[in-house]
Coordinates of C-alpha atoms (C1' of nucleotides) in Angstrom, one line a residue:
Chain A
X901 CA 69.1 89.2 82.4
X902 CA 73.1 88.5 81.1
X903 CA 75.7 89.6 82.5
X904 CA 77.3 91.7 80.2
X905 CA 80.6 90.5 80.5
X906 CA 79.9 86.8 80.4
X907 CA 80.4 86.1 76.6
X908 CA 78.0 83.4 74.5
X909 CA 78.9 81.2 72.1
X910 CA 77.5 82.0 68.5
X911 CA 75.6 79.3 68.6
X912 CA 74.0 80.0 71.8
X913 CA 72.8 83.8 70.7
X914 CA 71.5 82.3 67.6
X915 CA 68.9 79.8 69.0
X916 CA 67.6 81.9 71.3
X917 CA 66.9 83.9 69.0
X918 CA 65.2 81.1 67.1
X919 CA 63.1 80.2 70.2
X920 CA 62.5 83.7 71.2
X921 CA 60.9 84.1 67.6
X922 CA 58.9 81.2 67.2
X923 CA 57.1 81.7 70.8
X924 CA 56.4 85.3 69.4
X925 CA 54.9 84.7 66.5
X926 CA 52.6 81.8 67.9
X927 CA 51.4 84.8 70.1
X928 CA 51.2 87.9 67.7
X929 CA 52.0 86.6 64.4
X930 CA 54.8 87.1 61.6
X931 CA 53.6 90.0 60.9
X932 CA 53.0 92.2 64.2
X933 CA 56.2 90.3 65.7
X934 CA 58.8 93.1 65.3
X935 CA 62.4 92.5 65.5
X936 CA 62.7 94.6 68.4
X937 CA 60.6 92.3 70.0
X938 CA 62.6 89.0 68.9
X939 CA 66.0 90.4 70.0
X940 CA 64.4 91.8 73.1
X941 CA 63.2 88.5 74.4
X942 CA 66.3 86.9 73.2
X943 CA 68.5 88.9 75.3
X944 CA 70.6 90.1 71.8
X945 CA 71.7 93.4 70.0
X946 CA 68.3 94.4 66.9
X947 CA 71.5 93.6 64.8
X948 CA 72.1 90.1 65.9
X949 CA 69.2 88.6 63.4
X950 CA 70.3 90.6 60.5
X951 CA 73.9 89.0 61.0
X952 CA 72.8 85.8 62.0
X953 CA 70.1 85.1 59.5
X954 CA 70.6 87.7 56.7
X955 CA 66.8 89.0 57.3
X956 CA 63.4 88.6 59.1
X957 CA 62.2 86.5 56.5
X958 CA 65.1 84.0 56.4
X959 CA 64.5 83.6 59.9
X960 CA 61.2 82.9 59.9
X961 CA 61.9 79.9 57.3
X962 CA 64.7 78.9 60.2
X963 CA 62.2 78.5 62.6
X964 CA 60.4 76.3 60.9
X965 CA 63.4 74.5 58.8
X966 CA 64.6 73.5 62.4
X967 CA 61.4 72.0 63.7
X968 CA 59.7 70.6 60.6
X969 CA 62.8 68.5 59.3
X970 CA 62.4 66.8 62.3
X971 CA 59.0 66.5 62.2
X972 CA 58.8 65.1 58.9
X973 CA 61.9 62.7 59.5
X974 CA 60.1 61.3 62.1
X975 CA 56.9 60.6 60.3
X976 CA 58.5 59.0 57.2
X977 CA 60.8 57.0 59.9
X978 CA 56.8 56.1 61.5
X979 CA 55.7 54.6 58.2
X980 CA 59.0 52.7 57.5
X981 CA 58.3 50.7 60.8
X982 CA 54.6 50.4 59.4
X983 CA 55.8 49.1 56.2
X984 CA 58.4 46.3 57.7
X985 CA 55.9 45.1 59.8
X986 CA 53.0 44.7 57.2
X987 CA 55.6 43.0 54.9
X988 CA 54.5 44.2 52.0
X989 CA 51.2 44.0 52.7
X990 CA 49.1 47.4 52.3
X991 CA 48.5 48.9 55.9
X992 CA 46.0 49.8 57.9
X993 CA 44.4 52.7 57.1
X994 CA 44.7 53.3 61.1
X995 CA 48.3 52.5 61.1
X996 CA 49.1 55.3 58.5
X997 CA 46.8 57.9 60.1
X998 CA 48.6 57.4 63.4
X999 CA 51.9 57.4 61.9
X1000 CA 51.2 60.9 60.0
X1001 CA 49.4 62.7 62.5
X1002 CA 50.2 60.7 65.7
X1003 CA 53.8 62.1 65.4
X1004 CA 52.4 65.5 64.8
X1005 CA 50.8 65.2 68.3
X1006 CA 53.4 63.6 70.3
X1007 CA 55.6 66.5 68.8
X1008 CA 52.9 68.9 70.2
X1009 CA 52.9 67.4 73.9
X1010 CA 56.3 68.0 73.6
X1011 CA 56.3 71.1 76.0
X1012 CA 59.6 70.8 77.3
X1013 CA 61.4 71.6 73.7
X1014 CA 59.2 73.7 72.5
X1015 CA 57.4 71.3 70.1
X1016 CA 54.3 72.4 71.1
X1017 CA 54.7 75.9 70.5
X1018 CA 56.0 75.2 67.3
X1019 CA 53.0 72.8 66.3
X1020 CA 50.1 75.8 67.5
X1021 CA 52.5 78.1 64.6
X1022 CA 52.6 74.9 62.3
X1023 CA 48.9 74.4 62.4
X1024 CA 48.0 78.1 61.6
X1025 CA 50.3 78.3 58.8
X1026 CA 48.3 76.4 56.8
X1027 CA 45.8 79.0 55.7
X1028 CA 48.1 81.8 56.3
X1029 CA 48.4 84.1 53.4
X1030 CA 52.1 84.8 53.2
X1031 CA 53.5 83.9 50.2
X1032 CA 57.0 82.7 50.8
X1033 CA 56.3 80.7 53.9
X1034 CA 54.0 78.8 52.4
X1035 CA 55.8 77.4 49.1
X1036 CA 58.7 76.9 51.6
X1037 CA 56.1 74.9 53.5
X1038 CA 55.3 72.8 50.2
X1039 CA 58.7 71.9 49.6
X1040 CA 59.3 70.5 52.7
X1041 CA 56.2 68.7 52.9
X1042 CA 56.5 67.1 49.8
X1043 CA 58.2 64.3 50.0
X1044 CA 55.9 62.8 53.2
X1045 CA 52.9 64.0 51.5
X1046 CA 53.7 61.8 48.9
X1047 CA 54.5 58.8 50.7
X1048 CA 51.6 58.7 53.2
X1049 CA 49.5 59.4 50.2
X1050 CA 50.5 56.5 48.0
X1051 CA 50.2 54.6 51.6
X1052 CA 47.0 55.3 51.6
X1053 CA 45.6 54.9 48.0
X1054 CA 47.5 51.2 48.3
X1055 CA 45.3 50.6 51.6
X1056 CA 42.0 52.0 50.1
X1057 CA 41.9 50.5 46.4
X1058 CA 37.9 51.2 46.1
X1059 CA 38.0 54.9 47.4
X1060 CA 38.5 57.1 44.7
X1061 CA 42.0 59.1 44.8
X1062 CA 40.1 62.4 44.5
X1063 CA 38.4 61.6 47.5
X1064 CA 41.0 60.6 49.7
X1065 CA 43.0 63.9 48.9
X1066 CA 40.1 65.3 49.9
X1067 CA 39.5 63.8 53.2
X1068 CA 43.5 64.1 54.1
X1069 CA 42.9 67.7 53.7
X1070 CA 39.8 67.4 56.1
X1071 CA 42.0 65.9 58.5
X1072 CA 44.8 68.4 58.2
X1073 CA 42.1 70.4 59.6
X1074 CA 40.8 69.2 62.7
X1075 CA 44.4 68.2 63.5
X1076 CA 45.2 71.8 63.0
X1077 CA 42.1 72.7 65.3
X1078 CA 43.6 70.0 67.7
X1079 CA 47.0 71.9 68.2
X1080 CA 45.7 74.8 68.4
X1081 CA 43.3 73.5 71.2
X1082 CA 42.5 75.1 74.3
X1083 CA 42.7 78.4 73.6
X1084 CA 40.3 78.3 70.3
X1085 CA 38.2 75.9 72.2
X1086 CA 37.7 78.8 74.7
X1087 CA 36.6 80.8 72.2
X1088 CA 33.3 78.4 72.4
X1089 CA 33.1 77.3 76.0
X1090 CA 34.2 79.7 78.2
X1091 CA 34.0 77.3 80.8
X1092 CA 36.2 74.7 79.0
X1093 CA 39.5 73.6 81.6
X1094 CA 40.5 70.1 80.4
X1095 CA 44.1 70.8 80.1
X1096 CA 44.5 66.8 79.1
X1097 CA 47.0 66.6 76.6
X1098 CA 47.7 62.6 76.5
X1099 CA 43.5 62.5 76.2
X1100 CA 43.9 64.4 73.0
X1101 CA 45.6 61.6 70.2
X1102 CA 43.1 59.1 71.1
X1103 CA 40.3 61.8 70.9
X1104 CA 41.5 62.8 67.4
X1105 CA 42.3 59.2 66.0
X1106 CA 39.0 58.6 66.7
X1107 CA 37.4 61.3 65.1
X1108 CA 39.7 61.6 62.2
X1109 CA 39.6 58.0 61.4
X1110 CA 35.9 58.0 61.5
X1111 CA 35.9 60.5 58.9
X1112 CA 37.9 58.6 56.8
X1113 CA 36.4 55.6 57.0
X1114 CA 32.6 57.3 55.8
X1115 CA 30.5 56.2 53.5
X1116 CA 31.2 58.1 50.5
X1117 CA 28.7 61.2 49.2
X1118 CA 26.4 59.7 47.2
X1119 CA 26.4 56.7 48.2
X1120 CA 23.7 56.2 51.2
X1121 CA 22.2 59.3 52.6
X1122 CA 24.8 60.6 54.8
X1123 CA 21.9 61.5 57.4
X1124 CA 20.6 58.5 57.5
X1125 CA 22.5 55.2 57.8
X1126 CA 26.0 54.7 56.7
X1127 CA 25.8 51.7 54.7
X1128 CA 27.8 50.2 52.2
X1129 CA 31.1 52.2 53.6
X1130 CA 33.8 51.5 51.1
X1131 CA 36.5 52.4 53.5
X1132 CA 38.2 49.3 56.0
X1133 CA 40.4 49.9 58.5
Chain B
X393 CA 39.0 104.7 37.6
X394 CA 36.4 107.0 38.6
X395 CA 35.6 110.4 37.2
X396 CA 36.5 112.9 39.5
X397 CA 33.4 115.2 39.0
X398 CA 30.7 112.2 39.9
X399 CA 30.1 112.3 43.1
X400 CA 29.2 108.5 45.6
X401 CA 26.8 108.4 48.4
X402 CA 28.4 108.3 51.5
X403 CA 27.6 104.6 51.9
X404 CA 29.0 103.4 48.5
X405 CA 32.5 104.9 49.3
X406 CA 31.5 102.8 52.7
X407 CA 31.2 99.3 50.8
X408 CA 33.5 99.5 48.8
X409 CA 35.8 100.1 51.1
X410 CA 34.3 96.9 52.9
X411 CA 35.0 94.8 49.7
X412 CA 38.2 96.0 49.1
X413 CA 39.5 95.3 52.9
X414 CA 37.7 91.5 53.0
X415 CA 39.9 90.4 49.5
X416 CA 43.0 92.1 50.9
X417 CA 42.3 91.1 54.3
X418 CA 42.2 86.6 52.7
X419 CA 45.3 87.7 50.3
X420 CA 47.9 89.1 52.5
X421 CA 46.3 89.1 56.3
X422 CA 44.9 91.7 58.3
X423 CA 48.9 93.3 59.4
X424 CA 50.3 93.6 56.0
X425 CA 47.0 94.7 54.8
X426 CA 48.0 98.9 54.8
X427 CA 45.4 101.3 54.8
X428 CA 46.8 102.7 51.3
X429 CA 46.1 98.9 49.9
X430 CA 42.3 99.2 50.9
X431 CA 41.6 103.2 49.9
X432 CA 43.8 102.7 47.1
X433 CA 41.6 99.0 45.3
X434 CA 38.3 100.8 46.8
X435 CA 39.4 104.2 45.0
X436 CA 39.1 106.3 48.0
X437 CA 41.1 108.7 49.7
X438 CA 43.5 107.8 52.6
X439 CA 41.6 109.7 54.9
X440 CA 38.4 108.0 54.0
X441 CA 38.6 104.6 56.3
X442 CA 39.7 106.8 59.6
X443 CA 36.4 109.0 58.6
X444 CA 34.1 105.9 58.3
X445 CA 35.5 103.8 60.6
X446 CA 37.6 105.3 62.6
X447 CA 40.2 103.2 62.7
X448 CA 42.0 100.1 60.9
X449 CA 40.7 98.0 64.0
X450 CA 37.1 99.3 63.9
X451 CA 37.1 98.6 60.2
X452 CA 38.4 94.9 60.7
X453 CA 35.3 94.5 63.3
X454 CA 33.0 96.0 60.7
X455 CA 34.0 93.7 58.0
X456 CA 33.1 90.7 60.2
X457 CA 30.4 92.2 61.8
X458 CA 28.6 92.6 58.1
X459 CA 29.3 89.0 57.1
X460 CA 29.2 87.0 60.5
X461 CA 26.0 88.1 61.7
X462 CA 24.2 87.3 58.8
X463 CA 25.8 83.9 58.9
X464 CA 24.7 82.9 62.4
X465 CA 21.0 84.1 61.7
X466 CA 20.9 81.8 58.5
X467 CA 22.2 79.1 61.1
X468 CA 20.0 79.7 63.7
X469 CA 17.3 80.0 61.6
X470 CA 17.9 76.5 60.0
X471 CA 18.2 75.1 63.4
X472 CA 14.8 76.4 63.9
X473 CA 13.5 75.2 61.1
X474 CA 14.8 71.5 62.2
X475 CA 13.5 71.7 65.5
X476 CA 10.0 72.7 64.5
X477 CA 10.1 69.6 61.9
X478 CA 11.3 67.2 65.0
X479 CA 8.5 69.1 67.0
X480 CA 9.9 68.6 70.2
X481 CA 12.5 65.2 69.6
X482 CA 15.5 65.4 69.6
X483 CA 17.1 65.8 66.5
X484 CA 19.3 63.3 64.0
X485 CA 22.9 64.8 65.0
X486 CA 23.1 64.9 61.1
X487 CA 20.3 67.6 60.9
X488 CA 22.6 69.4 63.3
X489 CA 25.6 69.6 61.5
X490 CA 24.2 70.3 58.2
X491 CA 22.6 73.3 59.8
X492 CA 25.4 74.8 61.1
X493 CA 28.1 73.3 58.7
X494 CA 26.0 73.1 55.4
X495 CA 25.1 76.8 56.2
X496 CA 28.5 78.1 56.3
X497 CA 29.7 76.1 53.2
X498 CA 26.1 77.5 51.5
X499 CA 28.1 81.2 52.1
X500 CA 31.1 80.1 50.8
X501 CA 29.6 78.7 47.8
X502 CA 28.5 82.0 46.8
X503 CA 31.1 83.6 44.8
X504 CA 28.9 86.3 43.4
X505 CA 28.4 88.6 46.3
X506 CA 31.8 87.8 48.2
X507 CA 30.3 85.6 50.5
X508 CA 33.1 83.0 49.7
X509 CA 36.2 85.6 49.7
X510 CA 34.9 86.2 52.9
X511 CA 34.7 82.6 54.3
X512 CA 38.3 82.2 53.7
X513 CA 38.9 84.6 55.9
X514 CA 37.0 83.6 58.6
X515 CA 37.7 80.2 58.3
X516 CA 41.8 81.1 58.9
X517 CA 41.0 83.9 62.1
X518 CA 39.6 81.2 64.5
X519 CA 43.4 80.0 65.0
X520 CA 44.6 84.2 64.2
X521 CA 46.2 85.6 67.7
X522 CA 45.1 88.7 67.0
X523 CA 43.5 89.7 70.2
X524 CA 40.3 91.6 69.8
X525 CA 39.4 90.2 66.7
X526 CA 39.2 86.9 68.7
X527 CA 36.9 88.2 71.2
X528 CA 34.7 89.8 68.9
X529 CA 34.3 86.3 67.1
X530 CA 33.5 84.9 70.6
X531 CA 30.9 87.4 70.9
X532 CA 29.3 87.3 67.8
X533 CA 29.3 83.3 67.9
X534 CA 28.1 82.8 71.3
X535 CA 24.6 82.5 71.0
X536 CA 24.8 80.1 67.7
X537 CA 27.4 78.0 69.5
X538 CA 25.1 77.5 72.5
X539 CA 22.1 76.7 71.5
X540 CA 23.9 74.3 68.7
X541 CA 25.9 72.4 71.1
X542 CA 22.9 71.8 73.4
X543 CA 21.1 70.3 70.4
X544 CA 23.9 68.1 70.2
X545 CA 23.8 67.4 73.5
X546 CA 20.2 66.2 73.3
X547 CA 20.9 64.2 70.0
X548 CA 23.9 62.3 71.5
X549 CA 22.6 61.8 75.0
X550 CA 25.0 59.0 76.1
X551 CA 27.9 60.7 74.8
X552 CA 29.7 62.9 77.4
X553 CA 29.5 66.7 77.1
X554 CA 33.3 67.0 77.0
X555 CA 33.7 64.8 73.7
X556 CA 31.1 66.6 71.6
X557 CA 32.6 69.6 72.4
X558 CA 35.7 68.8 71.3
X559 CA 34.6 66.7 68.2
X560 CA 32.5 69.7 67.6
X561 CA 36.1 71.5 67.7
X562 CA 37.6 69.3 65.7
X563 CA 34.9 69.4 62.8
X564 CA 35.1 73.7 62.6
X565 CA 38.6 72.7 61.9
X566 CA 38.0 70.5 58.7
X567 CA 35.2 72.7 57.3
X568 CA 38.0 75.7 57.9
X569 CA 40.7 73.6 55.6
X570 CA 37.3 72.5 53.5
X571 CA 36.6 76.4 52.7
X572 CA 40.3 77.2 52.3
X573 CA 40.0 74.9 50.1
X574 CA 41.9 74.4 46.6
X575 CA 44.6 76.7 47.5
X576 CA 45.7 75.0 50.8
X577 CA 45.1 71.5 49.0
X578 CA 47.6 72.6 46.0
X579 CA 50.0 72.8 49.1
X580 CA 50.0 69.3 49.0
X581 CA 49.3 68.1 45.5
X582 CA 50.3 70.8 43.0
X583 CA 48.4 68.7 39.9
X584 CA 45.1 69.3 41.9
X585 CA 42.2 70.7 39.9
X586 CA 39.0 69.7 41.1
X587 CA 37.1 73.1 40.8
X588 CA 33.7 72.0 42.0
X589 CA 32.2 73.5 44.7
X590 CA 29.0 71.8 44.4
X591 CA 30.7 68.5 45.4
X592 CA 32.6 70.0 48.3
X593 CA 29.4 70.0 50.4
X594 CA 28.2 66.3 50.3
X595 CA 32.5 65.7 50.3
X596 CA 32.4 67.2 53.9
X597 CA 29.4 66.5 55.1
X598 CA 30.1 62.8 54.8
X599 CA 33.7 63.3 56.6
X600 CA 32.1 65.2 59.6
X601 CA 29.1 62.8 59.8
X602 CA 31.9 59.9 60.4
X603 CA 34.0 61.8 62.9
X604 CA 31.2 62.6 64.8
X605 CA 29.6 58.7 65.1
X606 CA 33.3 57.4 65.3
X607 CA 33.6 55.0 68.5
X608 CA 34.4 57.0 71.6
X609 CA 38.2 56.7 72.1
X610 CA 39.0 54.4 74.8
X611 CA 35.9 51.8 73.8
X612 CA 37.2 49.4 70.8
X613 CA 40.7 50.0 69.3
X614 CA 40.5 52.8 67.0
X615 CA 42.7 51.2 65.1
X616 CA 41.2 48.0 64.5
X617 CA 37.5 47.6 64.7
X618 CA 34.9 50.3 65.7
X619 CA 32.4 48.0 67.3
X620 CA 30.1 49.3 70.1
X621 CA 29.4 53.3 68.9
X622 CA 27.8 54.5 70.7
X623 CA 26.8 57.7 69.0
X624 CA 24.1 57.6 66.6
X625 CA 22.1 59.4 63.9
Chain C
dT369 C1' 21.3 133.2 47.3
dC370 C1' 23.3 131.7 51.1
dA371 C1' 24.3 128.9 55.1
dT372 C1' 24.9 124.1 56.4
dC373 C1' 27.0 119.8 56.6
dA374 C1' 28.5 115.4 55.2
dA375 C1' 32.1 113.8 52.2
dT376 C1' 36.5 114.1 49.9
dC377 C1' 41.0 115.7 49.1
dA378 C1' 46.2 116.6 49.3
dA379 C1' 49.5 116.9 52.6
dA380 C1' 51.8 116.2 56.5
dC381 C1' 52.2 114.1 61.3
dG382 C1' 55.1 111.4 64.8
dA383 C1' 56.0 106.7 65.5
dT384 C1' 57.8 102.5 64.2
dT385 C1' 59.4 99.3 60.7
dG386 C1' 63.5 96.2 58.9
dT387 C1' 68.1 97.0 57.9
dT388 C1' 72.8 98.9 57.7
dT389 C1' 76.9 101.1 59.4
dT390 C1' 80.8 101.7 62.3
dA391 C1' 83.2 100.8 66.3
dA392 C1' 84.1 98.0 70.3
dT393 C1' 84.8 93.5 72.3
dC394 C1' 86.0 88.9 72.9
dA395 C1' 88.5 84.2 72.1
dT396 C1' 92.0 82.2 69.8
dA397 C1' 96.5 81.2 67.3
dC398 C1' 100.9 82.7 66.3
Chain D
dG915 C1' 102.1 90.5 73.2
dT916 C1' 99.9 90.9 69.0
dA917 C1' 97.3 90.0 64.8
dT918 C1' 93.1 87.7 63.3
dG919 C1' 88.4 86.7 62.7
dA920 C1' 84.0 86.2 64.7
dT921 C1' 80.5 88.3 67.5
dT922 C1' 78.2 92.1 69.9
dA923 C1' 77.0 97.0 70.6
dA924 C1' 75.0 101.7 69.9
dA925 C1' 73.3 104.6 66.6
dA926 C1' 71.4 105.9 62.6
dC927 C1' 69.2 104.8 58.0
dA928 C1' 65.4 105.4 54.6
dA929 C1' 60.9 103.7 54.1
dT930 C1' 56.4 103.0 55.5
dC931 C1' 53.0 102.6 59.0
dG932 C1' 48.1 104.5 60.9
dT933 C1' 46.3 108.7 61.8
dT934 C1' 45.3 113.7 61.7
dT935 C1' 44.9 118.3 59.8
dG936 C1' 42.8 121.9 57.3
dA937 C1' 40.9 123.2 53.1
dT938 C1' 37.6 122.2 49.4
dT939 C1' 33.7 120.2 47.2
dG940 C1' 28.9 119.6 46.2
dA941 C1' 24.3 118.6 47.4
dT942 C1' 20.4 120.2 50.4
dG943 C1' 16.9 123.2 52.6
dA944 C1' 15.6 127.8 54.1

DNA sequence: TCATCAATCAAACGATTGTTTTAATCATAC
DNA sequence: GTATGATTAAAACAATCGTTTGATTGATGA
């Protein structure tokens, strides 16, 4: 509810728009979120996205252009610090897990800004079929995908490369699961109330970097004692 | 192309409709799958999903329906094969997972009759918002879910209820991203070209075997030595 | 041979989609 | 005060959406 005489800066018309949008497609979708919707919630004209963005599409790659730079800048900034503390020495396994998927998490407990609604969209896109959205997603990933890779073939000489791309992409996964939490969760345990969000890094460094540091297939039977694990941490 | 004069059975127009919804359904989603897409790759008429089905809802349902349920009897039915082995102990948590993990990655492996087109898409609608698909995949998986988490909860007896479920969580996640699979993983490493499904198995097997047994968070650092686990196998 | 009925077809339905147009409105600088 | 340029507003655009209609087809059994 605005006044209608009370004018807005440009600026101001154009992120709420940008948060209205984001919120609605976590809920419904790119897809089924109509700009009628968008403008609706964002208290603006239907004609305001066209003029502000140019189309639906380019301001769906806003939303997340705005939120993942960050994201992304922050992570890389995580494994600097990593890096001038190890001195040259190859890190921690742990250390680079945290730094890659720890700031992912922060940035999801982030309700106040509305980094966790963008993480629950983040997480989903993944998987999601729409073209454009998702090479738009591979450019801007990467340049950290690279890094905290070659981070982590450096820390784990012995594990084959193949593998480790592999088990990255595992935990892409359940971090994606993580984000999307409660509500999938419920889809399980109807019962399930733990609204704990500072209990969910540690429960998901644990998990992910158990699976990271397994024995490899092939080597022991995975059923029946993990010996010889090639990983350290 | 289809000679006009030849007339289907009723039910082959049916499945083929089916088939043509599930691929279009993984390629573009179920919104921007139109009904004209799906009658026009099964070679029907328009008209022909609103006379099977009776809507574009109803058919989404029935395409999951087909798939899903024989997907949770193959689980449950490895589960009970397990459990009559054990006769009456409780079994290896890596039994468990095998049964319900191995069994959907079994499906996914089968290219031939669309089980794998159709484990993409399942995989990616956990985390979908669209509504009622949601709660019919909560229906359809509640028996399965139940009866595997309390196996769990037998096999990891000192570990609380509220951390399986959420490792349990965490680990649909990674065998979602596993089934997605080379396309999501190109995302991050264009050069990728490991088309070998047969490995994929033992690959995530391993991974959600060491999530699973990881050290509870909170006992040990994660991050620096995983002594006193107290899950086991 | 004819009635029956499930299945298919072309065509159109109203509703809604993203986008565009044209005019009105505001703040600002001269 | 007035011209300028950016923003907002209401209305309409063609296109496409899921769905429905009414006629036609062809196999089946009496």
């Amino acid at each position: 509810m605005r006044a209608p005489t009370e004018r807005q800066s440009a600026s101001e018309t154009r992120d709420r728009i940008l948060d209205a949008a984001e919120a609605l497609f976590v809920e419904h979708g790119f897809e089924a979120t109509t700009m009628r919707m968008i403008t609706s919630r964002a208290d603006a004209n239907i004609a305001a996205v066209n003029y502000h963005f140019g189309s639906k599409d380019a301001l769906i790659q806003e939303v997340f252009k705005r939120r993942l730079t960050e994201l992304n800048r922050r992570r890389l900034a995580a494994l600097d610090r990593q890096e001038a503390e190890a001195g040259g020495a190859p890190l921690k396994p742990s250390r680079i897990v945290e730094a890659f998927f720890g700031t992912a998490l922060e940035m999801a407990a982030d309700t106040a800004h509305g980094g966790h609604t963008f993480m629950r969209l983040l997480g989903r896109t993944y998987t999601e079929p729409n073209g454009f959205v998702r090479q738009f997603l591979a450019e801007e990933y990467a340049e950290a995908v690279e890094r905290f890779l070659a981070a982590l073939y450096r820390a784990l000489p012995d594990v084959p490369r193949e593998e480790i791309l592999w088990r990255f992409h595992f935990m892409m996964g359940a971090m994606s699961y993580a984000i999307a939490g409660t509500d999938a969760l419920q889809l399980f345990a109807g019962k399930f109330d733990d609204a704990a969000p500072e209990r969910l890094l540690p429960r998901l460094m644990s998990f992910l970097l158990g699976g990271l540091r397994a024995p490899l297939p092939g080597q022991g039977v995975p059923g029946e004692n993990g010996r010889g694990a090639p990983t350290r941490q």
